Amino acid sequence: MELANGSRVAILGGGPAGSFTACFMLDLARRLSLQLEVDIYEPRGFYQCGPVGCNMCGGIISESLVQNLATEGLHLSPNMVLETINTYTLHTDYGSVDIGTPLEEMRIAAIFRGGGPRGAENQKPLPWDGFDWFMLQKAVQQGARHLPHRVAEIHRDGDGKPRLLMKNEGVRVYDLLVGAPGINNPASLRLFENMDFGYQPPKMMKAFIAEWYMGAEDVQERLGHVMHIFLLHLPGLMFAALTPKGPYATLVILGEGADEELANRLCRTPQMQALLPPNWQIPVQPCQCQPHIYIGAAKNPFGDRVVMVGDAGVSRLYKDGIGAAFRTAKACANTALTRGVAKEHFQRHYWPACQEMERDNLLGHGLFKVDGLLGWWPLFRHALLGVVRWEQNHPFSQRHLSRALWNTFTGSAAYTDILLDLLHPTTMGRFCWEVVKQAIPGSRSS
Ligand SMILES: Cc1cc2nc3c(=O)[nH]c(=O)nc-3n(C[C@H](O)[C@H](O)[C@H](O)COP(=O)(O)OP(=O)(O)OC[C@H]3O[C@@H](n4cnc5c(N)ncnc54)[C@H](O)[C@@H]3O)c2cc1C
């Protein structure tokens, strides 16, 4: 079961995973002198402002992804990057600490996925480019066809080839179907569950995102080029992040209680109040949503002539979902074009790339569990802050805990590397010393 000259590939979903897959397939096809027809089905107008144009995300592009994109000749335009983040500030109930980029060249980019927050359409032309539209256009420039339709049904024809049905748009048959519907459209996931390859969607958790308008000056003055992370004892909160983006600040909340109510409570905390402009109020109708975030791999994400990429297959835990989409898209394109499109081809050549990420996610689950348990213990947080503060006076190469925290929130490294930094003898030794220091009455620093 192989792709040949004239083969047709359907990609269901034109988010990052779908567009990356199209780009990689068409690029490889050209190098193999293979004529391939690639159709991307994507009904969303990514150039539109507000939820209609947006694939609901914090919009952080890790530096590893910026580099990977550049290697593929995909350079983010200056209009797209609204902020270059070079510092994290960690806010806890016991104090705050700044974590500078662990290497001078490390920076992360903050972007909008769609046209921008609701209400931004009043600014014409829009002063920024959205990431998903940029990527979809790149795929079209490479030769993909963008069909602005929602796929309503999937069947197989007599030869076992996927047949896609669109409302009022007829039926098309393909040699390969790449599923990239993300995890925020249950009906689309059901299309694949109802097929014959035993697919079960990934595990997911509720999240909350809001775009708060503050004005560019206030954002620069109050937030700077800094991403603010909140590890606070608020019921239902795992962690929250406030990222500057032009005239907006993007608030992302993870945790089982992630909703508007929790955002309001977070907004009233002294840590958040210290950052917001005086008398600033949450806008009456902010652009906000409650998307799902990936927390565990899909079961059987491939079969004969069908393969799932991006969030709908395997992604990374709590971070760098776009980077994970890049990786699965690459592995999928390489497998389909150089090995074949049967289930056993994907099992042998695509699945290992997914498994590597999923194994690393297991470590991530462990790390977050430990933090969830110990984070309520004041001594633990005090000692953590103490180590990070101490590290800021040392060379980059010796800032193991700072690097671990930076990589946890940016998604720039695997959880395995993060664990190695956490377990580094210097980190552990200093941590124990901070615990002892904090435990001695009268010696606790604020
Ligand atoms: C709160 C939150 C914050 C996040 N922050 C970040 C971050 O800062 N950085 C990061 O890298 N990742 C982040 N992520 C993860 C990131 O959003 C996802 O990993 C990424 O969007 C996955 O890309 P995808 O292409 O698989 O799916 P999606 O981006 O969801 O795209 C799926 C596409 O498929 C289309 N589609 C669905 N059904 C159909 C159909 N039937 N027919 C045709 N088209 C269809 C949809 O319209 C959509 O455009 C975050 C996620 C959440 C929830």
XYZ file of C-alpha atoms in Angstrom, residues 53 109 141 239 274 284 379 418:
8
model
C -10.981 32.511 13.454
C 7.720 34.173 20.614
C 2.075 27.998 -1.805
C -1.131 27.086 37.156
C 0.401 44.237 41.415
C -17.274 43.496 30.093
C 8.656 25.190 53.174
C 13.992 18.753 33.047
